[in-house]
PDB file of C-alpha atoms and ligand atoms in Angstrom:
ATOM      1  CA  UNK O  50     -15.433  -3.752  19.927  1.00 77.00           C
ATOM      2  CA  UNK O  51     -16.449  -5.858  22.904  1.00 87.00           C
ATOM      3  CA  UNK O  52     -19.485  -4.950  25.019  1.00 93.00           C
ATOM      4  CA  UNK O  53     -19.419  -2.745  28.096  1.00 96.00           C
ATOM      5  CA  UNK O  54     -20.387  -4.573  31.286  1.00 98.00           C
ATOM      6  CA  UNK O  55     -22.672  -2.561  33.550  1.00 98.00           C
ATOM      7  CA  UNK O  56     -22.583  -3.776  37.158  1.00 98.00           C
ATOM      8  CA  UNK O  57     -25.323  -2.051  39.115  1.00 97.00           C
ATOM      9  CA  UNK O  58     -27.877  -3.452  41.562  1.00 97.00           C
ATOM     10  CA  UNK O  59     -30.354  -0.611  41.397  1.00 95.00           C
ATOM     11  CA  UNK O  60     -32.739  -1.486  38.546  1.00 96.00           C
ATOM     12  CA  UNK O  61     -33.635   2.033  37.424  1.00 95.00           C
ATOM     13  CA  UNK O  62     -29.983   3.081  37.386  1.00 95.00           C
ATOM     14  CA  UNK O  63     -29.033  -0.070  35.499  1.00 97.00           C
ATOM     15  CA  UNK O  64     -31.731   0.427  32.859  1.00 96.00           C
ATOM     16  CA  UNK O  65     -30.874   4.109  32.480  1.00 95.00           C
ATOM     17  CA  UNK O  66     -27.221   3.313  31.850  1.00 96.00           C
ATOM     18  CA  UNK O  67     -28.097   0.493  29.470  1.00 96.00           C
ATOM     19  CA  UNK O  68     -30.471   2.619  27.385  1.00 95.00           C
ATOM     20  CA  UNK O  69     -28.095   5.527  27.159  1.00 94.00           C
ATOM     21  CA  UNK O  70     -25.046   3.482  26.251  1.00 94.00           C
ATOM     22  CA  UNK O  71     -26.971   1.529  23.646  1.00 93.00           C
ATOM     23  CA  UNK O  72     -28.217   4.781  22.200  1.00 90.00           C
ATOM     24  CA  UNK O  73     -24.580   5.858  21.889  1.00 89.00           C
ATOM     25  CA  UNK O  74     -23.870   2.719  19.889  1.00 88.00           C
ATOM     26  CA  UNK O  75     -22.198   0.601  22.583  1.00 91.00           C
ATOM     27  CA  UNK O  76     -23.141  -3.019  23.115  1.00 93.00           C
ATOM     28  CA  UNK O  77     -23.840  -3.744  26.763  1.00 96.00           C
ATOM     29  CA  UNK O  78     -24.019  -6.671  29.134  1.00 97.00           C
ATOM     30  CA  UNK O  79     -25.498  -6.523  32.640  1.00 98.00           C
ATOM     31  CA  UNK O  80     -24.818  -7.871  36.115  1.00 98.00           C
ATOM     32  CA  UNK O  81     -26.654  -6.928  39.291  1.00 96.00           C
ATOM     33  CA  UNK O  82     -24.673  -8.643  42.011  1.00 96.00           C
ATOM     34  CA  UNK O  83     -20.999  -8.921  42.811  1.00 97.00           C
ATOM     35  CA  UNK O  84     -20.571 -12.642  42.282  1.00 97.00           C
ATOM     36  CA  UNK O  85     -22.209 -12.680  38.866  1.00 97.00           C
ATOM     37  CA  UNK O  86     -20.163  -9.623  37.901  1.00 98.00           C
ATOM     38  CA  UNK O  87     -16.837 -11.224  38.836  1.00 97.00           C
ATOM     39  CA  UNK O  88     -17.762 -14.417  36.996  1.00 96.00           C
ATOM     40  CA  UNK O  89     -18.648 -12.470  33.861  1.00 96.00           C
ATOM     41  CA  UNK O  90     -15.475 -10.391  33.997  1.00 96.00           C
ATOM     42  CA  UNK O  91     -13.336 -13.519  34.312  1.00 93.00           C
ATOM     43  CA  UNK O  92     -15.130 -15.409  31.558  1.00 92.00           C
ATOM     44  CA  UNK O  93     -15.938 -12.799  28.909  1.00 91.00           C
ATOM     45  CA  UNK O  94     -14.126 -10.071  27.045  1.00 90.00           C
ATOM     46  CA  UNK O  95     -15.325  -6.543  27.691  1.00 93.00           C
ATOM     47  CA  UNK O  96     -13.934  -3.283  26.451  1.00 93.00           C
ATOM     48  CA  UNK O  97     -14.891  -1.637  29.735  1.00 95.00           C
ATOM     49  CA  UNK O  98     -16.605  -2.354  33.064  1.00 97.00           C
ATOM     50  CA  UNK O  99     -18.807   0.208  34.818  1.00 97.00           C
ATOM     51  CA  UNK O 100     -18.693  -1.009  38.376  1.00 97.00           C
ATOM     52  CA  UNK O 101     -20.913   0.105  41.237  1.00 95.00           C
ATOM     53  CA  UNK O 102     -19.161  -0.049  44.624  1.00 92.00           C
ATOM     54  CA  UNK O 103     -22.049  -1.002  46.926  1.00 92.00           C
ATOM     55  CA  UNK O 104     -23.300  -4.344  45.613  1.00 95.00           C
ATOM     56  CA  UNK O 105     -24.834  -7.511  47.047  1.00 96.00           C
ATOM     57  CA  UNK O 106     -22.419 -10.410  47.718  1.00 96.00           C
ATOM     58  CA  UNK O 107     -19.146  -8.771  46.638  1.00 95.00           C
ATOM     59  CA  UNK O 108     -18.300  -5.068  46.663  1.00 93.00           C
ATOM     60  CA  UNK O 109     -16.943  -3.250  43.654  1.00 94.00           C
ATOM     61  CA  UNK O 110     -13.599  -3.036  45.456  1.00 92.00           C
ATOM     62  CA  UNK O 111     -13.444  -6.796  45.944  1.00 93.00           C
ATOM     63  CA  UNK O 112     -14.282  -7.382  42.312  1.00 95.00           C
ATOM     64  CA  UNK O 113     -11.629  -4.944  41.184  1.00 94.00           C
ATOM     65  CA  UNK O 114      -8.973  -6.501  43.402  1.00 93.00           C
ATOM     66  CA  UNK O 115      -9.790 -10.077  42.424  1.00 94.00           C
ATOM     67  CA  UNK O 116     -10.026  -9.336  38.702  1.00 93.00           C
ATOM     68  CA  UNK O 117      -6.622  -7.616  38.706  1.00 90.00           C
ATOM     69  CA  UNK O 118      -5.123 -10.485  40.706  1.00 89.00           C
ATOM     70  CA  UNK O 119      -6.284 -12.849  37.978  1.00 88.00           C
ATOM     71  CA  UNK O 120      -4.559 -10.711  35.380  1.00 86.00           C
ATOM     72  CA  UNK O 121      -7.651  -9.091  33.910  1.00 88.00           C
ATOM     73  CA  UNK O 122      -6.629  -5.763  32.371  1.00 87.00           C
ATOM     74  CA  UNK O 123     -10.075  -4.634  31.207  1.00 91.00           C
ATOM     75  CA  UNK O 124     -10.543  -0.953  32.105  1.00 93.00           C
ATOM     76  CA  UNK O 125     -12.809  -0.362  35.096  1.00 94.00           C
ATOM     77  CA  UNK O 126     -14.697   2.810  35.982  1.00 94.00           C
ATOM     78  CA  UNK O 127     -16.091   2.771  39.526  1.00 92.00           C
ATOM     79  CA  UNK O 128     -19.465   4.320  40.269  1.00 92.00           C
ATOM     80  CA  UNK O 129     -19.078   5.766  43.750  1.00 87.00           C
ATOM     81  CA  UNK O 130     -21.569   7.449  46.028  1.00 81.00           C
ATOM     82  CA  UNK O 131     -21.391  11.147  46.777  1.00 67.00           C
ATOM     83  CA  UNK O 132     -19.180  12.151  49.672  1.00 67.00           C
ATOM     84  CA  UNK O 133     -17.333   8.870  49.931  1.00 64.00           C
ATOM     85  CA  UNK O 134     -13.949  10.370  49.277  1.00 63.00           C
ATOM     86  CA  UNK O 135     -12.268   7.269  50.610  1.00 64.00           C
ATOM     87  CA  UNK O 136     -13.881   5.218  47.815  1.00 65.00           C
ATOM     88  CA  UNK O 137     -11.952   7.042  45.174  1.00 67.00           C
ATOM     89  CA  UNK O 138      -8.571   6.495  46.754  1.00 71.00           C
ATOM     90  CA  UNK O 139      -9.274   2.867  47.555  1.00 72.00           C
ATOM     91  CA  UNK O 140     -10.734   2.188  44.134  1.00 73.00           C
ATOM     92  CA  UNK O 141      -7.713   3.436  42.290  1.00 77.00           C
ATOM     93  CA  UNK O 142      -5.466   1.501  44.674  1.00 80.00           C
ATOM     94  CA  UNK O 143      -7.392  -1.666  43.874  1.00 85.00           C
ATOM     95  CA  UNK O 144      -6.777  -1.197  40.193  1.00 88.00           C
ATOM     96  CA  UNK O 145      -9.716   0.836  38.887  1.00 91.00           C
ATOM     97  CA  UNK O 146      -8.874   3.168  35.998  1.00 89.00           C
ATOM     98  CA  UNK O 147     -11.230   5.942  36.942  1.00 89.00           C
ATOM     99  CA  UNK O 148     -14.259   6.686  39.093  1.00 88.00           C
ATOM    100  CA  UNK O 149     -17.330   8.809  38.721  1.00 91.00           C
ATOM    101  CA  UNK O 150     -19.439  10.089  41.603  1.00 89.00           C
ATOM    102  CA  UNK O 151     -23.209   9.615  41.676  1.00 88.00           C
ATOM    103  CA  UNK O 152     -25.265  11.464  40.696  1.00 88.00           C
ATOM    104  CA  UNK O 153     -23.434  12.155  37.432  1.00 91.00           C
ATOM    105  CA  UNK O 154     -24.555  13.581  34.130  1.00 91.00           C
ATOM    106  CA  UNK O 155     -24.707  11.395  31.066  1.00 90.00           C
ATOM    107  CA  UNK O 156     -22.379  13.774  29.321  1.00 90.00           C
ATOM    108  CA  UNK O 157     -19.760  13.391  32.046  1.00 92.00           C
ATOM    109  CA  UNK O 158     -20.057   9.611  32.028  1.00 94.00           C
ATOM    110  CA  UNK O 159     -19.676   9.401  28.251  1.00 92.00           C
ATOM    111  CA  UNK O 160     -16.616  11.642  28.381  1.00 91.00           C
ATOM    112  CA  UNK O 161     -15.025   9.360  31.012  1.00 92.00           C
ATOM    113  CA  UNK O 162     -15.866   6.267  29.002  1.00 93.00           C
ATOM    114  CA  UNK O 163     -14.352   7.680  25.847  1.00 89.00           C
ATOM    115  CA  UNK O 164     -11.229   8.800  27.689  1.00 88.00           C
ATOM    116  CA  UNK O 165     -10.708   5.397  29.299  1.00 89.00           C
ATOM    117  CA  UNK O 166     -11.304   3.559  26.017  1.00 87.00           C
ATOM    118  CA  UNK O 167      -8.826   5.819  24.239  1.00 83.00           C
ATOM    119  CA  UNK O 168      -6.122   5.035  26.801  1.00 80.00           C
ATOM    120  CA  UNK O 169      -6.784   1.323  26.724  1.00 76.00           C
ATOM    121  CA  UNK O 170      -4.174  -0.682  24.779  1.00 62.00           C
ATOM    122  CA  UNK O 171      -6.722  -3.474  24.516  1.00 55.00           C
ATOM    123  CA  UNK O 172      -9.091  -1.304  22.584  1.00 49.00           C
ATOM    124  CA  UNK O 173      -6.523  -0.275  20.038  1.00 46.00           C
ATOM    125  CA  UNK O 174      -5.876  -3.886  19.187  1.00 46.00           C
ATOM    126  CA  UNK O 175      -9.558  -4.507  18.830  1.00 45.00           C
ATOM    127  CA  UNK O 176     -10.219  -1.543  16.584  1.00 45.00           C
ATOM    128  CA  UNK O 177      -7.182  -2.331  14.453  1.00 46.00           C
ATOM    129  CA  UNK O 178      -8.817  -5.404  13.032  1.00 52.00           C
ATOM    130  CA  UNK O 179     -12.150  -3.807  12.512  1.00 68.00           C
ATOM    131  CA  UNK O 180     -13.772  -2.312   9.511  1.00 82.00           C
ATOM    132  CA  UNK O 181     -16.480   0.188  10.306  1.00 89.00           C
ATOM    133  CA  UNK O 182     -19.498   0.662   8.061  1.00 91.00           C
ATOM    134  CA  UNK O 183     -20.565   4.280   7.696  1.00 94.00           C
ATOM    135  CA  UNK O 184     -23.335   4.670   5.145  1.00 94.00           C
ATOM    136  CA  UNK O 185     -22.066   3.265   1.847  1.00 93.00           C
ATOM    137  CA  UNK O 186     -18.464   3.307   3.027  1.00 94.00           C
ATOM    138  CA  UNK O 187     -16.657   0.482   4.814  1.00 92.00           C
ATOM    139  CA  UNK O 188     -13.537   1.952   6.381  1.00 92.00           C
ATOM    140  CA  UNK O 189     -10.525   0.586   8.212  1.00 88.00           C
ATOM    141  CA  UNK O 190      -9.098   3.470  10.220  1.00 86.00           C
ATOM    142  CA  UNK O 191      -5.778   1.762  10.789  1.00 78.00           C
ATOM    143  CA  UNK O 192      -4.930   0.640   7.270  1.00 79.00           C
ATOM    144  CA  UNK O 193      -6.623   3.720   5.789  1.00 82.00           C
ATOM    145  CA  UNK O 194      -8.512   1.499   3.337  1.00 86.00           C
ATOM    146  CA  UNK O 195     -12.026   2.378   2.283  1.00 91.00           C
ATOM    147  CA  UNK O 196     -14.528   0.440   0.212  1.00 91.00           C
ATOM    148  CA  UNK O 197     -17.729   1.650  -1.391  1.00 92.00           C
ATOM    149  CA  UNK O 198     -20.054  -1.213  -2.255  1.00 82.00           C
ATOM    150  CA  UNK O 199     -17.097  -3.597  -2.254  1.00 80.00           C
ATOM    151  CA  UNK O 200     -14.900  -1.490  -4.546  1.00 87.00           C
ATOM    152  CA  UNK O 201     -11.811   0.147  -3.146  1.00 88.00           C
ATOM    153  CA  UNK O 202     -12.349   3.882  -2.723  1.00 91.00           C
ATOM    154  CA  UNK O 203      -9.486   6.298  -3.155  1.00 88.00           C
ATOM    155  CA  UNK O 204      -9.092   8.201   0.070  1.00 89.00           C
ATOM    156  CA  UNK O 205      -6.455  10.641   1.215  1.00 87.00           C
ATOM    157  CA  UNK O 206      -4.945  10.316   4.686  1.00 85.00           C
ATOM    158  CA  UNK O 207      -6.577  13.560   5.730  1.00 88.00           C
ATOM    159  CA  UNK O 208      -9.997  12.321   4.651  1.00 92.00           C
ATOM    160  CA  UNK O 209      -9.593   9.210   6.767  1.00 92.00           C
ATOM    161  CA  UNK O 210      -8.305  11.200   9.732  1.00 90.00           C
ATOM    162  CA  UNK O 211     -11.227  13.604   9.547  1.00 94.00           C
ATOM    163  CA  UNK O 212     -13.714  10.763   9.308  1.00 96.00           C
ATOM    164  CA  UNK O 213     -12.017   8.944  12.179  1.00 93.00           C
ATOM    165  CA  UNK O 214     -12.357  12.028  14.354  1.00 93.00           C
ATOM    166  CA  UNK O 215     -16.023  12.498  13.427  1.00 95.00           C
ATOM    167  CA  UNK O 216     -16.585   8.794  14.124  1.00 93.00           C
ATOM    168  CA  UNK O 217     -14.950   8.974  17.554  1.00 90.00           C
ATOM    169  CA  UNK O 218     -17.289  11.843  18.360  1.00 91.00           C
ATOM    170  CA  UNK O 219     -20.316  10.449  16.586  1.00 91.00           C
ATOM    171  CA  UNK O 220     -23.674  12.033  17.369  1.00 90.00           C
ATOM    172  CA  UNK O 221     -21.832  15.013  18.818  1.00 91.00           C
ATOM    173  CA  UNK O 222     -21.037  18.298  17.153  1.00 93.00           C
ATOM    174  CA  UNK O 223     -17.446  18.672  15.990  1.00 94.00           C
ATOM    175  CA  UNK O 224     -16.516  22.272  15.321  1.00 92.00           C
ATOM    176  CA  UNK O 225     -14.310  23.352  12.435  1.00 89.00           C
ATOM    177  CA  UNK O 226     -11.822  24.652  14.997  1.00 86.00           C
ATOM    178  CA  UNK O 227     -11.680  21.217  16.589  1.00 87.00           C
ATOM    179  CA  UNK O 228     -10.953  19.663  13.235  1.00 89.00           C
ATOM    180  CA  UNK O 229      -8.237  22.207  12.498  1.00 85.00           C
ATOM    181  CA  UNK O 230      -6.645  21.515  15.869  1.00 84.00           C
ATOM    182  CA  UNK O 231      -6.852  17.739  15.793  1.00 84.00           C
ATOM    183  CA  UNK O 232      -6.157  17.039  12.151  1.00 85.00           C
ATOM    184  CA  UNK O 233      -3.838  19.835  11.113  1.00 83.00           C
ATOM    185  CA  UNK O 234      -2.447  20.849  14.493  1.00 77.00           C
ATOM    186  CA  UNK O 235       0.455  23.214  14.089  1.00 66.00           C
ATOM    187  CA  UNK O 236       0.888  22.356  10.417  1.00 62.00           C
ATOM    188  CA  UNK O 237      -0.233  24.749   7.738  1.00 70.00           C
ATOM    189  CA  UNK O 238      -3.812  25.661   8.566  1.00 74.00           C
ATOM    190  CA  UNK O 239      -6.265  25.311   5.720  1.00 79.00           C
ATOM    191  CA  UNK O 240      -9.253  27.560   5.143  1.00 81.00           C
ATOM    192  CA  UNK O 241     -12.798  26.546   6.059  1.00 78.00           C
ATOM    193  CA  UNK O 242     -13.368  25.934   2.378  1.00 83.00           C
ATOM    194  CA  UNK O 243     -10.653  23.264   2.359  1.00 85.00           C
ATOM    195  CA  UNK O 244     -12.387  21.484   5.208  1.00 89.00           C
ATOM    196  CA  UNK O 245     -15.702  21.747   3.361  1.00 90.00           C
ATOM    197  CA  UNK O 246     -14.055  20.116   0.346  1.00 91.00           C
ATOM    198  CA  UNK O 247     -12.860  17.191   2.450  1.00 93.00           C
ATOM    199  CA  UNK O 248     -16.354  16.818   3.872  1.00 95.00           C
ATOM    200  CA  UNK O 249     -17.802  16.861   0.361  1.00 95.00           C
ATOM    201  CA  UNK O 250     -15.445  14.060  -0.706  1.00 95.00           C
ATOM    202  CA  UNK O 251     -16.440  12.032   2.340  1.00 96.00           C
ATOM    203  CA  UNK O 252     -20.125  12.600   1.662  1.00 97.00           C
ATOM    204  CA  UNK O 253     -19.716  11.399  -1.923  1.00 96.00           C
ATOM    205  CA  UNK O 254     -18.507   8.065  -0.552  1.00 95.00           C
ATOM    206  CA  UNK O 255     -20.824   7.758   2.413  1.00 96.00           C
ATOM    207  CA  UNK O 256     -24.128   9.331   1.526  1.00 96.00           C
ATOM    208  CA  UNK O 257     -26.784   8.019  -0.823  1.00 93.00           C
ATOM    209  CA  UNK O 258     -27.176  11.599  -2.097  1.00 93.00           C
ATOM    210  CA  UNK O 259     -24.282  13.890  -1.184  1.00 90.00           C
ATOM    211  CA  UNK O 260     -26.450  16.960  -1.794  1.00 90.00           C
ATOM    212  CA  UNK O 261     -28.889  15.819   0.857  1.00 94.00           C
ATOM    213  CA  UNK O 262     -26.587  14.516   3.568  1.00 95.00           C
ATOM    214  CA  UNK O 263     -28.169  12.276   6.181  1.00 95.00           C
ATOM    215  CA  UNK O 264     -25.010  11.064   7.924  1.00 97.00           C
ATOM    216  CA  UNK O 265     -22.441  13.872   7.948  1.00 97.00           C
ATOM    217  CA  UNK O 266     -24.638  16.824   8.817  1.00 96.00           C
ATOM    218  CA  UNK O 267     -23.618  20.458   8.638  1.00 95.00           C
ATOM    219  CA  UNK O 268     -24.229  22.396  11.837  1.00 93.00           C
ATOM    220  CA  UNK O 269     -24.465  25.906  10.469  1.00 92.00           C
ATOM    221  CA  UNK O 270     -21.866  28.309  11.762  1.00 89.00           C
ATOM    222  CA  UNK O 271     -20.243  25.612  13.901  1.00 91.00           C
ATOM    223  CA  UNK O 272     -19.114  22.486  12.139  1.00 93.00           C
ATOM    224  CA  UNK O 273     -20.345  18.958  11.575  1.00 96.00           C
ATOM    225  CA  UNK O 274     -22.083  16.066  13.235  1.00 95.00           C
ATOM    226  CA  UNK O 275     -21.800  12.454  12.162  1.00 96.00           C
ATOM    227  CA  UNK O 276     -25.078  10.722  12.869  1.00 94.00           C
ATOM    228  CA  UNK O 277     -25.349   6.953  13.171  1.00 87.00           C
TER     229      UNK O 277
HETATM  230 CA1   CA W 347     -25.451  -0.187  44.654  1.00 52.01          CA
END
């Protein structure tokens, strides 16, 4: 995955975003004026740009317009100020994918980021080539291949799908109901015990000691949380 570019001229806001996104496991790059931002967007690959509207030298709108004109398809989320309804309309017209109004909660921002990344065709291509390391397990979510310490690990499709879902929501609680919905959908619905068995199999591949899980944690009465 490529880094997320944060374009924000207010230092405390910029640092807050950087710290929080890094904590969530994203790599970040920074720009604090419009010209530098446009240059970076044209020259580097990013999986997403968080773009403040009011910036020195070039506005977020200008950057958006120019980047799209040059054929840059990187998803852009505009950071707009409260009450500037016009910003939202203009931003989307200039090619932004979404906007979020300041002040926003971290939770809201992360939800928007995940949604935009999920929709992005770019991202899919990137993740397709990637193997992800989760504890002892190296996993390719597209080819469904897993390796434990270099040896191929036998994994069922459902195991990989469950792990993929936990990974996409890493550091957040995933309820058993969520898993039932997302993984089994309208198919035959397994019992909680079946889900627990899948989790056990995953833990045996991922954890150093599957009886004392440190990565796929049980949240009692709710579900699971994958911690990285
Ligand atoms: Ca600003």
